[in-house]
């Protein structure tokens, strides 16, 4: 759905721990999903994507899980580092549709 | 080009003036998206193109906003009779085709005074 609200949810995680960021998507027709990272003053940066014919995809230190039954997406970051501090957005897309962003989660990595 | 290029990076304009924001996508990318992003919020969809065809313009706030991509490459987002509420970061993104990752430009920071 549309991004709403002025305050981003915040996830505070200790350096070295694993992070899990959750996202609920709205369109049951969406078949392609992307996670983006946005650092202060920069544009969104692609992290990892997943298509609806998969339920899990792994990258370097990141894993995306897709549960189509409950329309839920998650991003797991292993061994979180200070450089992982950013806002994370999930985005969904139906085949011929627009790429729609969620509201975002602020991740703060503490030493 | 190496990445998505947007110009100008910063634009200050007086209320009532028209502005044109340019996006130069990655060479060969079919899909091009325009977003607006307020501080602390996610990118808000405005419009998108596949090649030169505008596939969806449902996010354009009103008829003062328009976009074109006449040759299927460079795109221009035009805002007529700007208002202070139009002040925001305008972001462009492109993707190789309609179902691959979109890459973002640095954005144009528009300030209407």
PDB file of C-alpha atoms in Angstrom:
ATOM      1  CA  UNK A   1       0.000   0.000   0.000  1.00  0.00           C
ATOM      2  CA  UNK A   2       0.974   3.624   0.189  1.00  0.00           C
ATOM      3  CA  UNK A   3       3.625   4.765   2.603  1.00  0.00           C
ATOM      4  CA  UNK A   4       1.893   6.468   5.468  1.00  0.00           C
ATOM      5  CA  UNK A   5       2.949   8.166   8.659  1.00  0.00           C
ATOM      6  CA  UNK A   6       5.771  10.496   9.554  1.00  0.00           C
ATOM      7  CA  UNK A   7       7.679   8.276  11.968  1.00  0.00           C
ATOM      8  CA  UNK A   8       9.669   5.320  10.782  1.00  0.00           C
ATOM      9  CA  UNK A   9       9.726   2.236  12.984  1.00  0.00           C
ATOM     10  CA  UNK A  10      13.190   1.750  14.380  1.00  0.00           C
ATOM     11  CA  UNK A  11      15.140  -1.440  14.924  1.00  0.00           C
ATOM     12  CA  UNK A  12      18.055  -1.107  17.299  1.00  0.00           C
ATOM     13  CA  UNK A  13      20.551  -3.947  17.038  1.00  0.00           C
ATOM     14  CA  UNK A  14      23.905  -4.613  18.615  1.00  0.00           C
ATOM     15  CA  UNK A  15      26.903  -4.920  16.345  1.00  0.00           C
ATOM     16  CA  UNK A  16      27.488  -8.565  15.496  1.00  0.00           C
ATOM     17  CA  UNK A  17      23.896  -9.634  16.104  1.00  0.00           C
ATOM     18  CA  UNK A  18      21.475 -10.645  13.376  1.00  0.00           C
ATOM     19  CA  UNK A  19      18.780  -8.219  12.218  1.00  0.00           C
ATOM     20  CA  UNK A  20      15.337  -9.068  10.954  1.00  0.00           C
ATOM     21  CA  UNK A  21      13.315  -6.420   9.158  1.00  0.00           C
ATOM     22  CA  UNK A  22       9.710  -7.139   8.320  1.00  0.00           C
ATOM     23  CA  UNK A  23       7.406  -5.862   5.621  1.00  0.00           C
ATOM     24  CA  UNK A  24       3.742  -6.496   4.880  1.00  0.00           C
ATOM     25  CA  UNK A  25       2.821  -5.982   1.255  1.00  0.00           C
ATOM     26  CA  UNK A  26      -0.603  -5.129  -0.006  1.00  0.00           C
ATOM     27  CA  UNK A  27      -1.122  -6.392  -3.538  1.00  0.00           C
ATOM     28  CA  UNK A  28      -1.793 -10.104  -3.921  1.00  0.00           C
ATOM     29  CA  UNK A  29      -0.930  -9.736  -7.617  1.00  0.00           C
ATOM     30  CA  UNK A  30       2.617  -8.631  -6.813  1.00  0.00           C
ATOM     31  CA  UNK A  31       5.128 -11.150  -8.097  1.00  0.00           C
ATOM     32  CA  UNK A  32       8.439  -9.393  -7.677  1.00  0.00           C
ATOM     33  CA  UNK A  33       9.880  -7.927  -4.490  1.00  0.00           C
ATOM     34  CA  UNK A  34      12.980  -5.883  -3.772  1.00  0.00           C
ATOM     35  CA  UNK A  35      14.741  -4.706  -0.625  1.00  0.00           C
ATOM     36  CA  UNK A  36      16.492  -1.343  -0.736  1.00  0.00           C
ATOM     37  CA  UNK A  37      18.880   0.336   1.689  1.00  0.00           C
ATOM     38  CA  UNK A  38      18.940   4.110   1.958  1.00  0.00           C
ATOM     39  CA  UNK A  39      21.679   5.916   3.811  1.00  0.00           C
ATOM     40  CA  UNK A  40      21.285   9.502   4.893  1.00  0.00           C
ATOM     41  CA  UNK A  41      21.506  11.895   1.953  1.00  0.00           C
ATOM     42  CA  UNK A  42      21.644   9.135  -0.655  1.00  0.00           C
ATOM     43  CA  UNK A  43      19.243   7.427  -2.994  1.00  0.00           C
ATOM     44  CA  UNK A  44      17.848   3.940  -2.372  1.00  0.00           C
ATOM     45  CA  UNK A  45      20.370   1.212  -3.115  1.00  0.00           C
ATOM     46  CA  UNK A  46      19.392  -2.281  -4.285  1.00  0.00           C
ATOM     47  CA  UNK A  47      20.174  -5.061  -1.803  1.00  0.00           C
ATOM     48  CA  UNK A  48      18.382  -8.206  -2.928  1.00  0.00           C
ATOM     49  CA  UNK A  49      15.277  -9.274  -4.799  1.00  0.00           C
ATOM     50  CA  UNK A  50      12.981 -12.284  -4.901  1.00  0.00           C
ATOM     51  CA  UNK A  51      10.307 -13.511  -7.270  1.00  0.00           C
ATOM     52  CA  UNK A  52       7.038 -15.030  -6.205  1.00  0.00           C
ATOM     53  CA  UNK A  53       8.032 -18.526  -7.347  1.00  0.00           C
ATOM     54  CA  UNK A  54      10.587 -18.608  -4.529  1.00  0.00           C
ATOM     55  CA  UNK A  55      10.214 -18.371  -0.767  1.00  0.00           C
ATOM     56  CA  UNK A  56      13.845 -17.751   0.135  1.00  0.00           C
ATOM     57  CA  UNK A  57      16.853 -16.171  -1.471  1.00  0.00           C
ATOM     58  CA  UNK A  58      20.301 -15.597  -0.028  1.00  0.00           C
ATOM     59  CA  UNK A  59      22.940 -13.035  -0.789  1.00  0.00           C
ATOM     60  CA  UNK A  60      26.080 -11.962   0.945  1.00  0.00           C
ATOM     61  CA  UNK A  61      25.104 -11.658   4.640  1.00  0.00           C
ATOM     62  CA  UNK A  62      21.469 -11.079   3.628  1.00  0.00           C
ATOM     63  CA  UNK A  63      18.512 -13.408   3.242  1.00  0.00           C
ATOM     64  CA  UNK A  64      15.051 -12.530   2.009  1.00  0.00           C
ATOM     65  CA  UNK A  65      12.046 -14.637   2.964  1.00  0.00           C
ATOM     66  CA  UNK A  66       8.703 -14.433   1.209  1.00  0.00           C
ATOM     67  CA  UNK A  67       5.433 -15.744   2.621  1.00  0.00           C
ATOM     68  CA  UNK A  68       2.780 -15.245  -0.019  1.00  0.00           C
ATOM     69  CA  UNK A  69       0.038 -16.733   2.133  1.00  0.00           C
ATOM     70  CA  UNK A  70       0.166 -13.856   4.583  1.00  0.00           C
ATOM     71  CA  UNK A  71       1.745 -11.347   2.168  1.00  0.00           C
ATOM     72  CA  UNK A  72       4.847 -10.927   4.283  1.00  0.00           C
ATOM     73  CA  UNK A  73       8.434 -10.265   3.364  1.00  0.00           C
ATOM     74  CA  UNK A  74      11.449 -10.182   5.634  1.00  0.00           C
ATOM     75  CA  UNK A  75      15.098  -9.251   5.312  1.00  0.00           C
ATOM     76  CA  UNK A  76      17.636 -10.900   7.548  1.00  0.00           C
ATOM     77  CA  UNK A  77      21.071  -9.358   7.939  1.00  0.00           C
ATOM     78  CA  UNK A  78      23.706 -11.595   9.496  1.00  0.00           C
ATOM     79  CA  UNK A  79      26.400 -10.216  11.805  1.00  0.00           C
ATOM     80  CA  UNK A  80      25.129  -6.639  11.565  1.00  0.00           C
ATOM     81  CA  UNK A  81      27.849  -4.027  11.117  1.00  0.00           C
ATOM     82  CA  UNK A  82      27.884  -0.249  11.725  1.00  0.00           C
ATOM     83  CA  UNK A  83      27.729   0.265   7.960  1.00  0.00           C
ATOM     84  CA  UNK A  84      24.338  -1.439   7.947  1.00  0.00           C
ATOM     85  CA  UNK A  85      22.803   1.531   9.756  1.00  0.00           C
ATOM     86  CA  UNK A  86      20.277   2.958   7.301  1.00  0.00           C
ATOM     87  CA  UNK A  87      16.613   2.974   6.383  1.00  0.00           C
ATOM     88  CA  UNK A  88      15.443  -0.210   4.703  1.00  0.00           C
ATOM     89  CA  UNK A  89      12.511  -0.298   2.294  1.00  0.00           C
ATOM     90  CA  UNK A  90      10.689  -3.180   0.744  1.00  0.00           C
ATOM     91  CA  UNK A  91       9.149  -2.663  -2.687  1.00  0.00           C
ATOM     92  CA  UNK A  92       6.597  -4.757  -4.553  1.00  0.00           C
ATOM     93  CA  UNK A  93       5.683  -5.014  -8.195  1.00  0.00           C
ATOM     94  CA  UNK A  94       3.049  -6.787 -10.224  1.00  0.00           C
ATOM     95  CA  UNK A  95       4.086  -7.830 -13.713  1.00  0.00           C
ATOM     96  CA  UNK A  96       2.823  -4.785 -15.589  1.00  0.00           C
ATOM     97  CA  UNK A  97       2.408  -2.603 -12.552  1.00  0.00           C
ATOM     98  CA  UNK A  98       4.319   0.073 -10.791  1.00  0.00           C
ATOM     99  CA  UNK A  99       7.132  -0.489  -8.296  1.00  0.00           C
ATOM    100  CA  UNK A 100       5.541   0.444  -4.982  1.00  0.00           C
ATOM    101  CA  UNK A 101       7.506   1.129  -1.795  1.00  0.00           C
ATOM    102  CA  UNK A 102       6.602   0.393   1.792  1.00  0.00           C
ATOM    103  CA  UNK A 103       7.080   2.764   4.704  1.00  0.00           C
ATOM    104  CA  UNK A 104      10.608   1.790   5.686  1.00  0.00           C
ATOM    105  CA  UNK A 105      12.418   0.705   8.844  1.00  0.00           C
ATOM    106  CA  UNK A 106      15.276   2.618  10.427  1.00  0.00           C
ATOM    107  CA  UNK A 107      18.059   0.274  11.545  1.00  0.00           C
ATOM    108  CA  UNK A 108      20.435   1.603  14.179  1.00  0.00           C
ATOM    109  CA  UNK A 109      23.513  -0.467  14.932  1.00  0.00           C
ATOM    110  CA  UNK A 110      24.955   0.059  18.398  1.00  0.00           C
ATOM    111  CA  UNK A 111      28.501  -0.882  19.421  1.00  0.00           C
TER     112      UNK A 111
ATOM    113  CA  UNK B   1      25.925   5.791 -18.877  1.00  0.00           C
ATOM    114  CA  UNK B   2      27.372   4.372 -15.696  1.00  0.00           C
ATOM    115  CA  UNK B   3      24.324   5.167 -13.601  1.00  0.00           C
ATOM    116  CA  UNK B   4      21.079   7.077 -13.544  1.00  0.00           C
ATOM    117  CA  UNK B   5      21.787  10.762 -13.875  1.00  0.00           C
ATOM    118  CA  UNK B   6      19.431  13.485 -12.734  1.00  0.00           C
ATOM    119  CA  UNK B   7      19.698  17.195 -13.307  1.00  0.00           C
ATOM    120  CA  UNK B   8      19.755  19.634 -11.793  1.00  0.00           C
ATOM    121  CA  UNK B   9      20.830  18.274  -8.404  1.00  0.00           C
ATOM    122  CA  UNK B  10      19.306  21.289  -6.683  1.00  0.00           C
ATOM    123  CA  UNK B  11      16.646  23.654  -7.929  1.00  0.00           C
ATOM    124  CA  UNK B  12      15.269  26.693  -6.137  1.00  0.00           C
ATOM    125  CA  UNK B  13      12.336  28.330  -7.840  1.00  0.00           C
ATOM    126  CA  UNK B  14       9.791  30.949  -7.045  1.00  0.00           C
ATOM    127  CA  UNK B  15       6.195  29.994  -6.473  1.00  0.00           C
ATOM    128  CA  UNK B  16       4.265  30.085  -9.721  1.00  0.00           C
ATOM    129  CA  UNK B  17       7.205  29.264 -11.965  1.00  0.00           C
ATOM    130  CA  UNK B  18       7.418  26.106 -14.074  1.00  0.00           C
ATOM    131  CA  UNK B  19      10.263  23.650 -13.557  1.00  0.00           C
ATOM    132  CA  UNK B  20      11.566  20.756 -15.624  1.00  0.00           C
ATOM    133  CA  UNK B  21      13.500  17.948 -14.019  1.00  0.00           C
ATOM    134  CA  UNK B  22      15.574  15.677 -16.184  1.00  0.00           C
ATOM    135  CA  UNK B  23      16.397  12.004 -15.835  1.00  0.00           C
ATOM    136  CA  UNK B  24      18.971  10.203 -17.957  1.00  0.00           C
ATOM    137  CA  UNK B  25      18.532   6.467 -17.300  1.00  0.00           C
ATOM    138  CA  UNK B  26      21.125   3.744 -17.593  1.00  0.00           C
ATOM    139  CA  UNK B  27      21.705   3.086 -21.259  1.00  0.00           C
ATOM    140  CA  UNK B  28      19.381   0.431 -22.642  1.00  0.00           C
ATOM    141  CA  UNK B  29      17.064   0.376 -19.654  1.00  0.00           C
ATOM    142  CA  UNK B  30      13.482  -0.098 -20.692  1.00  0.00           C
ATOM    143  CA  UNK B  31      11.601   0.991 -17.592  1.00  0.00           C
ATOM    144  CA  UNK B  32      11.881   4.419 -16.019  1.00  0.00           C
ATOM    145  CA  UNK B  33      10.212   5.531 -12.783  1.00  0.00           C
ATOM    146  CA  UNK B  34       9.653   8.880 -11.122  1.00  0.00           C
ATOM    147  CA  UNK B  35       9.225   9.168  -7.365  1.00  0.00           C
ATOM    148  CA  UNK B  36       8.915  11.933  -4.826  1.00  0.00           C
ATOM    149  CA  UNK B  37      10.396  11.475  -1.390  1.00  0.00           C
ATOM    150  CA  UNK B  38       9.737  13.578   1.660  1.00  0.00           C
ATOM    151  CA  UNK B  39      12.200  13.524   4.543  1.00  0.00           C
ATOM    152  CA  UNK B  40      11.735  10.442   6.679  1.00  0.00           C
ATOM    153  CA  UNK B  41       9.327   8.769   4.282  1.00  0.00           C
ATOM    154  CA  UNK B  42       9.514   6.188   1.554  1.00  0.00           C
ATOM    155  CA  UNK B  43       9.576   7.024  -2.131  1.00  0.00           C
ATOM    156  CA  UNK B  44       6.090   7.964  -3.309  1.00  0.00           C
ATOM    157  CA  UNK B  45       5.289   6.700  -6.789  1.00  0.00           C
ATOM    158  CA  UNK B  46       4.496   9.350  -9.396  1.00  0.00           C
ATOM    159  CA  UNK B  47       4.640   7.732 -12.810  1.00  0.00           C
ATOM    160  CA  UNK B  48       6.480   5.177 -14.909  1.00  0.00           C
ATOM    161  CA  UNK B  49       7.354   4.378 -18.499  1.00  0.00           C
ATOM    162  CA  UNK B  50       8.177   1.292 -20.481  1.00  0.00           C
ATOM    163  CA  UNK B  51      10.115   2.533 -23.484  1.00  0.00           C
ATOM    164  CA  UNK B  52       8.323   5.748 -24.490  1.00  0.00           C
ATOM    165  CA  UNK B  53       4.915   4.633 -23.278  1.00  0.00           C
ATOM    166  CA  UNK B  54       3.658   6.055 -20.004  1.00  0.00           C
ATOM    167  CA  UNK B  55       2.253   2.953 -18.348  1.00  0.00           C
ATOM    168  CA  UNK B  56       0.927   4.474 -15.171  1.00  0.00           C
ATOM    169  CA  UNK B  57       0.550   8.080 -14.083  1.00  0.00           C
ATOM    170  CA  UNK B  58      -1.766   7.456 -11.186  1.00  0.00           C
ATOM    171  CA  UNK B  59       0.690   8.926  -8.693  1.00  0.00           C
ATOM    172  CA  UNK B  60       0.899  12.374 -10.265  1.00  0.00           C
ATOM    173  CA  UNK B  61      -0.710  14.617  -7.627  1.00  0.00           C
ATOM    174  CA  UNK B  62      -2.642  16.875  -9.990  1.00  0.00           C
ATOM    175  CA  UNK B  63      -2.647  18.196 -13.532  1.00  0.00           C
ATOM    176  CA  UNK B  64       0.228  20.572 -12.846  1.00  0.00           C
ATOM    177  CA  UNK B  65       2.490  17.528 -12.996  1.00  0.00           C
ATOM    178  CA  UNK B  66       3.357  15.823 -16.258  1.00  0.00           C
ATOM    179  CA  UNK B  67       6.105  13.586 -17.573  1.00  0.00           C
ATOM    180  CA  UNK B  68       7.351  12.476 -20.931  1.00  0.00           C
ATOM    181  CA  UNK B  69       9.920  10.139 -22.416  1.00  0.00           C
ATOM    182  CA  UNK B  70       9.562  10.815 -26.130  1.00  0.00           C
ATOM    183  CA  UNK B  71      12.369   8.617 -27.459  1.00  0.00           C
ATOM    184  CA  UNK B  72      12.319   5.970 -24.786  1.00  0.00           C
ATOM    185  CA  UNK B  73      15.475   7.230 -23.107  1.00  0.00           C
ATOM    186  CA  UNK B  74      15.699  10.598 -21.337  1.00  0.00           C
ATOM    187  CA  UNK B  75      12.644  11.640 -19.369  1.00  0.00           C
ATOM    188  CA  UNK B  76      11.450  15.008 -18.155  1.00  0.00           C
ATOM    189  CA  UNK B  77       9.148  15.632 -15.215  1.00  0.00           C
ATOM    190  CA  UNK B  78       7.507  19.037 -15.504  1.00  0.00           C
ATOM    191  CA  UNK B  79       5.748  20.882 -12.721  1.00  0.00           C
ATOM    192  CA  UNK B  80       3.756  23.916 -13.790  1.00  0.00           C
ATOM    193  CA  UNK B  81       2.862  26.831 -11.544  1.00  0.00           C
ATOM    194  CA  UNK B  82       4.903  25.445  -8.670  1.00  0.00           C
ATOM    195  CA  UNK B  83       3.621  25.678  -5.116  1.00  0.00           C
ATOM    196  CA  UNK B  84       5.494  25.458  -1.832  1.00  0.00           C
ATOM    197  CA  UNK B  85       4.018  22.026  -1.165  1.00  0.00           C
ATOM    198  CA  UNK B  86       5.843  20.760  -4.280  1.00  0.00           C
ATOM    199  CA  UNK B  87       9.144  21.129  -2.408  1.00  0.00           C
ATOM    200  CA  UNK B  88      10.674  17.658  -2.091  1.00  0.00           C
ATOM    201  CA  UNK B  89      13.345  15.318  -3.374  1.00  0.00           C
ATOM    202  CA  UNK B  90      12.379  13.987  -6.794  1.00  0.00           C
ATOM    203  CA  UNK B  91      13.965  10.680  -7.661  1.00  0.00           C
ATOM    204  CA  UNK B  92      14.240   8.813 -10.915  1.00  0.00           C
ATOM    205  CA  UNK B  93      15.005   5.126 -11.302  1.00  0.00           C
ATOM    206  CA  UNK B  94      15.487   2.816 -14.266  1.00  0.00           C
ATOM    207  CA  UNK B  95      15.480  -0.931 -14.771  1.00  0.00           C
ATOM    208  CA  UNK B  96      16.674  -3.177 -17.585  1.00  0.00           C
ATOM    209  CA  UNK B  97      13.197  -4.487 -18.082  1.00  0.00           C
ATOM    210  CA  UNK B  98       9.894  -4.406 -16.294  1.00  0.00           C
ATOM    211  CA  UNK B  99      10.751  -7.113 -13.769  1.00  0.00           C
ATOM    212  CA  UNK B 100      14.310  -6.479 -12.719  1.00  0.00           C
ATOM    213  CA  UNK B 101      15.790  -4.277 -10.044  1.00  0.00           C
ATOM    214  CA  UNK B 102      15.482  -0.532 -10.417  1.00  0.00           C
ATOM    215  CA  UNK B 103      18.528   1.673  -9.895  1.00  0.00           C
ATOM    216  CA  UNK B 104      18.110   5.152  -8.517  1.00  0.00           C
ATOM    217  CA  UNK B 105      19.723   8.433  -9.395  1.00  0.00           C
ATOM    218  CA  UNK B 106      20.960  10.985  -6.866  1.00  0.00           C
ATOM    219  CA  UNK B 107      17.704  12.918  -7.076  1.00  0.00           C
ATOM    220  CA  UNK B 108      16.783  16.551  -7.613  1.00  0.00           C
ATOM    221  CA  UNK B 109      16.094  18.588  -4.506  1.00  0.00           C
ATOM    222  CA  UNK B 110      13.363  21.062  -5.415  1.00  0.00           C
ATOM    223  CA  UNK B 111      12.683  24.023  -3.177  1.00  0.00           C
ATOM    224  CA  UNK B 112       9.811  26.371  -3.981  1.00  0.00           C
ATOM    225  CA  UNK B 113      10.065  29.729  -2.241  1.00  0.00           C
TER     226      UNK B 113
END
